[in-house]
Coordinates of C-alpha atoms and ligand atoms in Angstrom, one line a residue:
M1 CA 22.4 8.1 -52.6
Y2 CA 21.3 6.0 -49.8
E3 CA 19.3 3.1 -51.5
R4 CA 15.9 3.0 -49.5
P5 CA 14.8 0.2 -47.8
H6 CA 12.7 -2.5 -49.2
V7 CA 9.6 -2.7 -47.1
S8 CA 6.2 -4.3 -47.5
K9 CA 3.4 -1.8 -48.4
H10 CA 2.0 -1.3 -44.9
L11 CA 3.9 -0.5 -41.9
E12 CA 1.9 -1.5 -39.2
F13 CA 3.7 -0.4 -35.6
P14 CA 3.0 -2.1 -32.2
A15 CA -0.5 -1.5 -30.6
S16 CA 1.1 0.2 -27.4
F17 CA 3.6 2.7 -29.6
T18 CA 3.3 6.2 -28.6
W19 CA 3.1 9.1 -31.3
G20 CA 3.5 12.5 -30.2
S21 CA 5.6 16.0 -30.5
A22 CA 8.4 17.8 -28.9
T23 CA 9.1 21.2 -27.4
S24 CA 11.2 22.7 -24.9
S25 CA 10.5 25.7 -22.5
Y26 CA 12.9 28.2 -23.6
Q27 CA 12.0 27.9 -27.5
I28 CA 8.5 28.2 -27.3
E29 CA 7.0 29.5 -24.0
G30 CA 8.1 33.2 -23.9
A31 CA 6.7 35.3 -20.9
I32 CA 10.4 35.3 -19.3
D33 CA 9.1 37.7 -16.8
A34 CA 5.9 36.1 -15.7
D35 CA 5.1 34.8 -12.6
G36 CA 8.3 35.3 -11.0
R37 CA 10.7 33.3 -13.7
V38 CA 14.2 34.8 -13.0
P39 CA 16.6 35.1 -15.7
S40 CA 18.3 32.1 -17.4
I41 CA 21.7 31.9 -19.3
W42 CA 19.9 31.8 -22.6
D43 CA 18.2 35.4 -21.5
T44 CA 21.8 36.4 -20.8
F45 CA 23.4 35.0 -24.0
A46 CA 20.6 35.9 -26.4
A47 CA 21.1 39.9 -25.2
T48 CA 24.8 39.9 -26.4
P49 CA 24.9 41.1 -29.9
G50 CA 26.3 38.5 -32.5
N51 CA 25.4 35.1 -30.2
V52 CA 22.0 34.7 -32.1
Q53 CA 22.4 34.9 -35.9
D54 CA 18.9 37.4 -36.5
G55 CA 19.4 39.1 -33.2
S56 CA 16.4 37.7 -31.9
S57 CA 15.8 35.7 -28.3
G58 CA 12.9 33.5 -26.2
A59 CA 11.4 36.3 -24.8
E60 CA 8.0 36.1 -26.9
A61 CA 8.8 32.7 -29.0
C62 CA 5.6 30.9 -29.5
D63 CA 4.1 32.5 -26.3
H64 CA 2.8 29.2 -25.4
Y65 CA 2.9 30.4 -21.6
H66 CA -0.1 32.1 -22.4
R67 CA -1.5 30.0 -25.4
Y68 CA -1.0 26.4 -23.9
P69 CA -5.1 25.9 -24.0
E70 CA -5.1 26.3 -27.5
D71 CA -1.8 24.7 -28.4
V72 CA -3.0 21.5 -26.3
A73 CA -6.8 22.2 -28.3
L74 CA -4.5 21.6 -31.7
M75 CA -2.4 18.5 -30.3
R76 CA -5.7 16.7 -29.5
E77 CA -7.4 18.0 -33.2
L78 CA -4.1 16.2 -34.5
G79 CA -4.6 12.9 -32.6
L80 CA -1.4 13.1 -30.8
Q81 CA -0.7 10.7 -27.9
A82 CA 2.1 12.4 -26.1
Y83 CA 3.7 16.0 -26.1
R84 CA 7.4 16.2 -24.4
F85 CA 7.9 19.9 -23.0
S86 CA 10.5 20.9 -20.8
I87 CA 10.4 22.5 -17.3
A88 CA 11.9 25.7 -16.9
W89 CA 14.2 25.7 -14.0
P90 CA 14.0 29.4 -13.6
R91 CA 10.6 29.6 -13.2
I92 CA 10.8 27.1 -10.4
I93 CA 14.0 27.6 -8.0
S94 CA 14.1 31.8 -7.5
D95 CA 17.6 32.0 -6.3
A96 CA 20.8 30.2 -5.2
K97 CA 19.4 29.3 -1.6
G98 CA 16.6 27.2 -3.1
T99 CA 13.6 29.4 -2.7
V100 CA 10.8 27.6 -4.4
N101 CA 8.5 29.9 -6.9
P102 CA 4.6 28.2 -6.3
A103 CA 3.6 30.2 -9.2
G104 CA 6.3 28.9 -11.7
L105 CA 4.9 25.3 -10.5
D106 CA 1.2 26.3 -11.1
F107 CA 2.1 26.8 -14.8
Y108 CA 3.0 23.1 -15.3
D109 CA 0.2 22.1 -13.3
R110 CA -2.0 23.7 -15.5
L111 CA -0.6 22.6 -18.3
V112 CA -0.4 19.0 -17.2
D113 CA -4.1 19.1 -16.2
E114 CA -5.0 20.4 -19.8
L115 CA -2.9 17.6 -21.3
L116 CA -4.5 15.0 -19.2
S117 CA -7.9 16.4 -19.8
K118 CA -7.2 16.0 -23.8
G119 CA -6.2 12.6 -23.5
I120 CA -2.6 13.5 -23.8
R121 CA 0.4 11.6 -22.0
P122 CA 2.6 14.6 -20.6
L123 CA 6.4 13.6 -20.8
P124 CA 8.4 16.3 -19.3
T125 CA 12.1 16.8 -19.3
L126 CA 13.7 18.3 -16.4
Y127 CA 16.5 20.5 -17.9
H128 CA 16.4 21.6 -21.8
W129 CA 19.3 24.3 -21.5
D130 CA 18.0 27.1 -19.7
L131 CA 20.2 27.1 -16.5
P132 CA 19.3 29.8 -14.2
Q133 CA 21.4 32.5 -14.5
Y134 CA 22.0 32.8 -10.6
L135 CA 24.0 29.3 -11.1
E136 CA 26.2 30.3 -14.0
D137 CA 27.3 33.2 -11.9
L138 CA 28.6 30.6 -9.4
D139 CA 30.2 28.8 -12.5
G140 CA 27.5 27.0 -13.9
W141 CA 27.8 23.2 -14.7
V142 CA 31.3 23.5 -14.0
N143 CA 30.5 24.0 -10.2
R144 CA 29.9 20.3 -8.9
D145 CA 27.6 21.9 -6.5
T146 CA 25.2 22.7 -9.5
A147 CA 24.1 18.9 -9.6
Y148 CA 22.9 19.0 -6.3
R149 CA 20.8 21.9 -6.9
F150 CA 19.4 20.3 -10.0
A151 CA 18.4 17.3 -7.8
D152 CA 16.6 19.9 -5.1
Y153 CA 14.9 21.3 -8.4
T154 CA 14.0 17.8 -9.2
E155 CA 12.7 17.2 -5.9
A156 CA 10.2 20.3 -5.6
V157 CA 9.0 19.5 -9.5
V158 CA 8.4 15.9 -8.9
G159 CA 6.8 16.7 -5.3
R160 CA 4.3 18.6 -7.4
L161 CA 3.5 16.8 -10.5
G162 CA 4.5 13.6 -9.6
D163 CA 0.8 12.1 -8.9
R164 CA 0.5 12.9 -12.7
I165 CA 3.5 11.9 -14.3
D166 CA 4.5 8.3 -15.6
T167 CA 7.8 9.0 -17.2
W168 CA 10.5 11.6 -15.9
A169 CA 13.7 12.6 -18.1
T170 CA 16.3 14.4 -16.2
L171 CA 18.3 15.7 -19.0
N172 CA 18.1 17.1 -22.5
E173 CA 21.2 16.4 -24.7
P174 CA 23.7 16.8 -22.0
F175 CA 26.4 16.6 -25.0
V176 CA 25.2 20.3 -26.3
S177 CA 24.9 21.5 -23.0
A178 CA 28.5 20.7 -22.0
N179 CA 29.9 21.0 -25.5
H180 CA 28.2 24.3 -27.1
G181 CA 27.8 25.8 -23.8
Y182 CA 31.3 25.5 -22.5
V183 CA 33.9 24.3 -25.3
T184 CA 32.7 25.6 -28.7
G185 CA 30.7 28.8 -26.7
E186 CA 28.2 28.7 -29.6
H187 CA 25.3 28.4 -26.9
A188 CA 24.8 29.6 -23.5
P189 CA 27.1 30.5 -21.6
G190 CA 29.2 30.7 -24.4
R191 CA 32.2 29.4 -22.5
T192 CA 35.0 28.3 -24.6
S193 CA 37.6 25.7 -22.6
M194 CA 37.7 21.9 -23.3
S195 CA 38.4 21.4 -19.6
D196 CA 35.2 23.0 -18.6
G197 CA 33.4 21.4 -21.2
M198 CA 34.8 17.9 -19.3
S199 CA 33.8 19.3 -15.8
A200 CA 30.7 20.1 -17.3
S201 CA 29.9 17.0 -19.1
H202 CA 30.6 15.1 -15.2
H203 CA 28.7 17.4 -13.5
L204 CA 25.6 17.2 -16.0
L205 CA 25.6 13.2 -15.6
L206 CA 26.0 13.4 -11.8
A207 CA 22.9 15.6 -12.1
H208 CA 20.9 12.7 -13.9
G209 CA 22.0 10.4 -11.5
L210 CA 21.4 12.6 -8.2
A211 CA 17.9 13.5 -9.9
G212 CA 17.3 10.1 -10.9
Q213 CA 17.4 9.1 -6.8
R214 CA 15.1 12.0 -6.1
I215 CA 12.5 10.6 -8.8
R216 CA 13.1 7.0 -7.6
D217 CA 12.2 8.1 -4.1
L218 CA 9.3 10.1 -4.5
A219 CA 7.6 8.5 -7.7
P220 CA 8.6 5.0 -7.3
D221 CA 6.2 4.2 -9.9
A222 CA 7.1 6.4 -12.4
D223 CA 9.6 5.3 -15.1
L224 CA 13.1 7.3 -15.1
A225 CA 14.8 8.7 -18.5
I226 CA 17.5 10.6 -20.0
V227 CA 17.6 12.0 -23.3
I228 CA 20.6 11.7 -25.2
S229 CA 21.3 13.1 -28.9
F230 CA 23.4 10.8 -30.9
T231 CA 25.0 11.8 -34.8
P232 CA 26.6 8.3 -35.9
V233 CA 30.2 9.3 -36.9
E234 CA 31.9 7.9 -39.8
T235 CA 35.4 8.2 -41.0
A236 CA 36.1 10.2 -44.2
S237 CA 38.8 7.9 -45.4
D238 CA 40.9 4.9 -44.2
S239 CA 43.5 6.9 -43.4
E240 CA 45.1 6.6 -39.6
D241 CA 44.5 10.4 -39.2
D242 CA 41.0 10.1 -40.0
R243 CA 40.3 7.0 -38.2
I244 CA 41.4 8.7 -34.9
A245 CA 39.7 11.9 -35.7
A246 CA 36.5 9.9 -36.2
L247 CA 37.1 7.6 -32.9
H248 CA 37.3 10.7 -30.8
Q249 CA 34.5 12.3 -32.0
E250 CA 32.2 9.5 -31.9
N251 CA 33.1 9.1 -28.5
L252 CA 32.8 12.4 -27.2
E253 CA 29.7 12.8 -29.2
N254 CA 28.0 9.8 -28.9
R255 CA 29.3 7.6 -25.7
W256 CA 30.6 10.1 -23.8
Y257 CA 26.9 10.2 -21.8
S258 CA 25.5 6.7 -23.0
D259 CA 28.5 4.7 -21.8
P260 CA 28.6 6.0 -18.2
V261 CA 24.6 5.7 -18.1
G262 CA 25.2 2.0 -19.4
G263 CA 27.4 1.3 -16.6
L264 CA 30.7 1.4 -18.9
G265 CA 32.6 4.6 -17.8
Y266 CA 34.0 7.3 -19.7
P267 CA 35.6 6.4 -23.3
Q268 CA 39.2 6.1 -21.5
E269 CA 41.2 6.7 -24.8
T270 CA 39.5 9.9 -25.5
A271 CA 39.6 11.0 -21.8
D272 CA 43.2 10.1 -22.2
F273 CA 43.4 12.1 -25.7
Y274 CA 41.9 15.4 -24.2
E275 CA 44.2 15.1 -20.9
W276 CA 41.4 15.0 -18.7
D277 CA 42.5 13.4 -15.1
Q278 CA 39.1 12.9 -14.3
S279 CA 39.5 14.4 -10.8
E280 CA 36.0 15.6 -10.9
V281 CA 34.7 12.2 -10.7
H282 CA 34.5 11.5 -7.0
D283 CA 34.2 7.7 -5.5
G284 CA 30.8 6.5 -6.1
D285 CA 29.9 9.1 -9.0
L286 CA 29.8 6.3 -11.4
D287 CA 27.6 4.1 -9.5
I288 CA 25.3 7.2 -9.1
I289 CA 25.3 7.8 -12.9
S290 CA 24.9 4.3 -13.7
A291 CA 21.6 3.3 -11.5
P292 CA 19.5 2.1 -14.0
I293 CA 16.7 3.3 -16.3
D294 CA 13.7 2.5 -17.6
L295 CA 13.8 4.2 -20.9
L296 CA 16.4 6.0 -22.9
G297 CA 15.5 9.0 -25.2
I298 CA 17.3 9.3 -28.3
N299 CA 17.4 12.3 -30.4
F300 CA 18.5 11.9 -34.0
Y301 CA 18.6 14.3 -36.8
S302 CA 22.0 13.2 -38.9
R303 CA 25.7 11.8 -39.3
S304 CA 28.9 13.3 -39.1
I305 CA 31.4 12.4 -41.6
V306 CA 34.9 13.3 -40.0
S307 CA 38.3 13.7 -41.3
A308 CA 41.3 14.8 -39.2
N309 CA 41.1 18.1 -41.3
G310 CA 37.6 18.8 -40.4
A311 CA 34.5 17.3 -41.6
E312 CA 33.9 16.5 -45.1
R313 CA 30.6 15.9 -46.4
E314 CA 29.3 14.2 -49.1
P315 CA 26.6 15.6 -51.6
F316 CA 23.6 13.9 -50.0
P317 CA 20.7 15.8 -49.4
Q318 CA 20.9 18.3 -46.4
N319 CA 18.2 20.3 -44.4
T320 CA 18.3 24.0 -44.2
M321 CA 21.0 24.2 -41.5
G322 CA 23.2 21.9 -43.5
W323 CA 22.7 18.5 -41.9
E324 CA 23.0 15.7 -43.9
I325 CA 19.6 13.6 -44.3
H326 CA 20.6 10.2 -43.8
P327 CA 17.7 8.0 -42.7
P328 CA 19.7 4.6 -42.5
S329 CA 22.1 6.0 -40.1
L330 CA 19.2 5.8 -37.3
G331 CA 18.4 2.2 -38.2
R332 CA 22.1 1.3 -37.6
L333 CA 21.9 3.6 -34.4
L334 CA 19.0 1.7 -33.0
R335 CA 20.4 -1.7 -33.3
W336 CA 23.9 -0.5 -32.0
L337 CA 22.6 1.1 -28.7
H338 CA 20.1 -2.1 -28.6
N339 CA 23.5 -4.7 -28.5
R340 CA 25.6 -2.4 -26.6
Y341 CA 23.4 -1.2 -23.5
A342 CA 19.9 -3.3 -23.6
F343 CA 18.2 -0.7 -22.2
P344 CA 14.6 -1.9 -21.1
A345 CA 12.8 0.4 -23.7
M346 CA 14.0 3.3 -26.0
M347 CA 11.8 6.0 -27.8
I348 CA 12.7 8.5 -30.4
T349 CA 12.3 11.8 -28.3
E350 CA 13.3 14.0 -31.3
N351 CA 13.4 13.7 -34.8
G352 CA 12.8 16.4 -37.7
C353 CA 13.9 19.0 -39.8
P354 CA 14.0 22.7 -40.8
M355 CA 12.7 22.7 -44.4
P356 CA 12.6 26.0 -46.6
D357 CA 8.6 25.8 -46.3
D358 CA 8.1 28.0 -48.9
I359 CA 5.9 26.0 -51.3
R360 CA 2.2 26.5 -49.8
D361 CA -1.6 26.5 -50.8
D362 CA -4.0 29.0 -49.7
E363 CA -3.8 27.6 -46.2
R364 CA -1.1 25.6 -45.4
V365 CA 2.9 25.0 -46.2
I366 CA 2.9 22.1 -48.5
D367 CA 6.1 20.5 -46.9
D368 CA 6.6 17.2 -48.7
E369 CA 10.1 17.0 -48.0
R370 CA 9.3 17.0 -44.6
V371 CA 6.8 14.2 -44.9
A372 CA 9.6 12.3 -46.7
Y373 CA 12.0 12.8 -43.7
I374 CA 9.4 11.8 -41.3
R375 CA 8.3 8.9 -42.9
E376 CA 11.5 7.6 -44.2
H377 CA 13.3 7.8 -40.5
L378 CA 10.0 5.9 -39.2
V379 CA 10.7 3.2 -41.8
E380 CA 14.0 2.8 -39.8
V381 CA 12.4 2.6 -36.6
H382 CA 10.0 0.2 -37.9
G383 CA 12.8 -1.9 -39.3
A384 CA 15.0 -1.9 -35.9
I385 CA 11.4 -3.2 -34.2
Q386 CA 11.2 -5.8 -36.4
D387 CA 14.8 -6.7 -35.4
G388 CA 13.8 -6.7 -31.7
V389 CA 15.0 -3.3 -30.8
P390 CA 12.4 -2.2 -27.8
M391 CA 11.1 1.3 -29.6
V392 CA 8.3 2.6 -27.7
G393 CA 7.5 5.4 -29.3
Y394 CA 8.4 8.3 -31.7
L395 CA 8.1 12.0 -31.0
V396 CA 8.6 14.5 -33.7
W397 CA 10.6 17.7 -33.5
S398 CA 8.9 20.0 -33.1
M399 CA 5.6 20.6 -32.7
F400 CA 5.7 24.3 -33.7
D401 CA 8.2 26.4 -35.3
N402 CA 10.3 28.0 -32.4
F403 CA 13.5 29.6 -31.3
E404 CA 16.3 27.6 -32.4
W405 CA 19.1 28.8 -30.2
A406 CA 21.9 30.3 -31.9
W407 CA 20.0 30.6 -35.3
G408 CA 17.3 32.6 -34.1
Y409 CA 13.8 31.8 -35.6
G410 CA 15.3 31.3 -39.4
P411 CA 15.2 27.4 -39.1
R412 CA 11.4 26.3 -39.1
F413 CA 11.3 22.4 -37.8
G414 CA 7.3 22.8 -36.8
I415 CA 5.0 20.4 -38.3
V416 CA 2.7 23.3 -37.3
E417 CA 3.4 26.9 -38.4
V418 CA 3.7 29.7 -36.4
D419 CA 3.3 33.2 -37.8
Y420 CA 5.3 35.3 -35.3
E421 CA 3.7 38.3 -35.8
T422 CA 0.0 37.2 -35.2
Q423 CA 1.1 34.0 -33.3
K424 CA -1.4 32.2 -35.5
R425 CA -0.7 28.5 -35.8
T426 CA -1.3 26.5 -39.0
P427 CA -0.9 22.9 -39.5
K428 CA 1.4 21.9 -42.1
K429 CA 0.9 19.1 -44.5
S430 CA 3.5 17.0 -42.2
A431 CA 1.0 17.6 -39.4
L432 CA -2.0 16.2 -41.3
W433 CA 0.2 13.5 -42.6
F434 CA 1.3 12.7 -39.1
S435 CA -2.1 12.7 -37.9
E436 CA -3.4 10.2 -40.4
T437 CA -0.1 8.1 -39.2
I438 CA -1.2 8.1 -35.7
A439 CA -4.5 7.3 -36.4
N440 CA -3.8 4.4 -38.5
N441 CA -0.8 3.3 -36.2
G442 CA 1.4 3.1 -39.3
F443 CA 1.5 4.4 -43.0
S444 CA 1.7 2.9 -46.3
V445 CA 5.3 3.3 -48.1
G446 CA 5.2 5.6 -50.9
E447 CA 2.4 7.9 -50.2
A448 CA 3.3 11.8 -49.8
Ligands
IFM1 O1 16.0 22.8 -31.3 C1 16.6 21.6 -30.9 C2 16.2 21.0 -29.5 O2 16.3 22.2 -28.8 C3 17.3 20.0 -29.5 N1 17.5 19.2 -30.2 C4 17.8 19.6 -31.3 C5 16.8 20.5 -31.9 C6 17.2 21.2 -33.1 O3 18.5 21.7 -33.2

């Protein structure tokens, strides 16, 4: 068991610290045929039996597309200061020719206005895995042209919303897009080729860089961000084989994206190990990718313990998806990121956990384990801030229970329970705790 850090009783966060929650388009919106939306790779993937554990899809999800006023009102009630959502590319660009769908933009226009009218800062991410199917039909992220299509899509969105957005995030977790989508096949589009995964990773990063240029041109006052997932890797033993396995896992999962964005290029030993000749990397690409960002979004859930013969886990507590709960890894990660890259600011753009949620009083889920998870991770964020790490906010994943990709609706990450039969939203105990934490800009250690 890790030892809980010894901390003073009340943890106060900086006055400018931003508290909020996060979601993504395909996981909550539903309304997949509304107002000219075209199919995404997730509609196609989920329609194939066996791809999603419970056979479900995001077709209805939380019906947020229609219920957003009620959802924003609940955010306001809880006192959230920011809301991170993603924009669905298939709602905005209808075909490979680049036809813009104004009705799709209208939805996000309404959502942004609704948030602003309630004093909530909109934090959009431009790509959270729902690639239009027509682009996958042209080879998806393996096709360099997709990066340029992403920049055009970005231009359409920033052109419409740019007057009200202070921070744009380009991609969410490019590692998962490239790895799960093109290497392991566990996510859409379900392809299984290491070399396709390498191409996809580079084109995703290129897309980030090209979109960043459009954002800088169209919204020069806005901050530019990318959201990267980090799962710190530890080696299962000191053996040479385990050490090498851990090194490549660490490079692939954690440095593959942040190193090029931070100006360090791709981790060469791992590129060599996978015999990636980098022929996709054209002259100038790495400069485009490493153009300065203002904010690094960090998604953190767990760590990995890696051995040459497959991951070995120690018996630490795990969430319902089998991910180890290990808050100290977050504190270490934040210090490491700051030392390695010194990005001007960093924000936790996702952190949370699926729990059984099987204890309730008459009204709500009593999710003390989720409260403990969030609190212990916030202790780590607070500790990093004390050490000078420029952490500017924390967004809990997720605002709502929602469609957890290949797991379907089984895992529940929300601080707000969603009854998928009735679409009723009920804040869990964690939502009330989070609300109080926001109101106090901190919390006392030891309370639950
Ligand atoms: O639900 C996902 C989210 O879409 C991206 N980050 C991890 C979450 C939990 O798996």
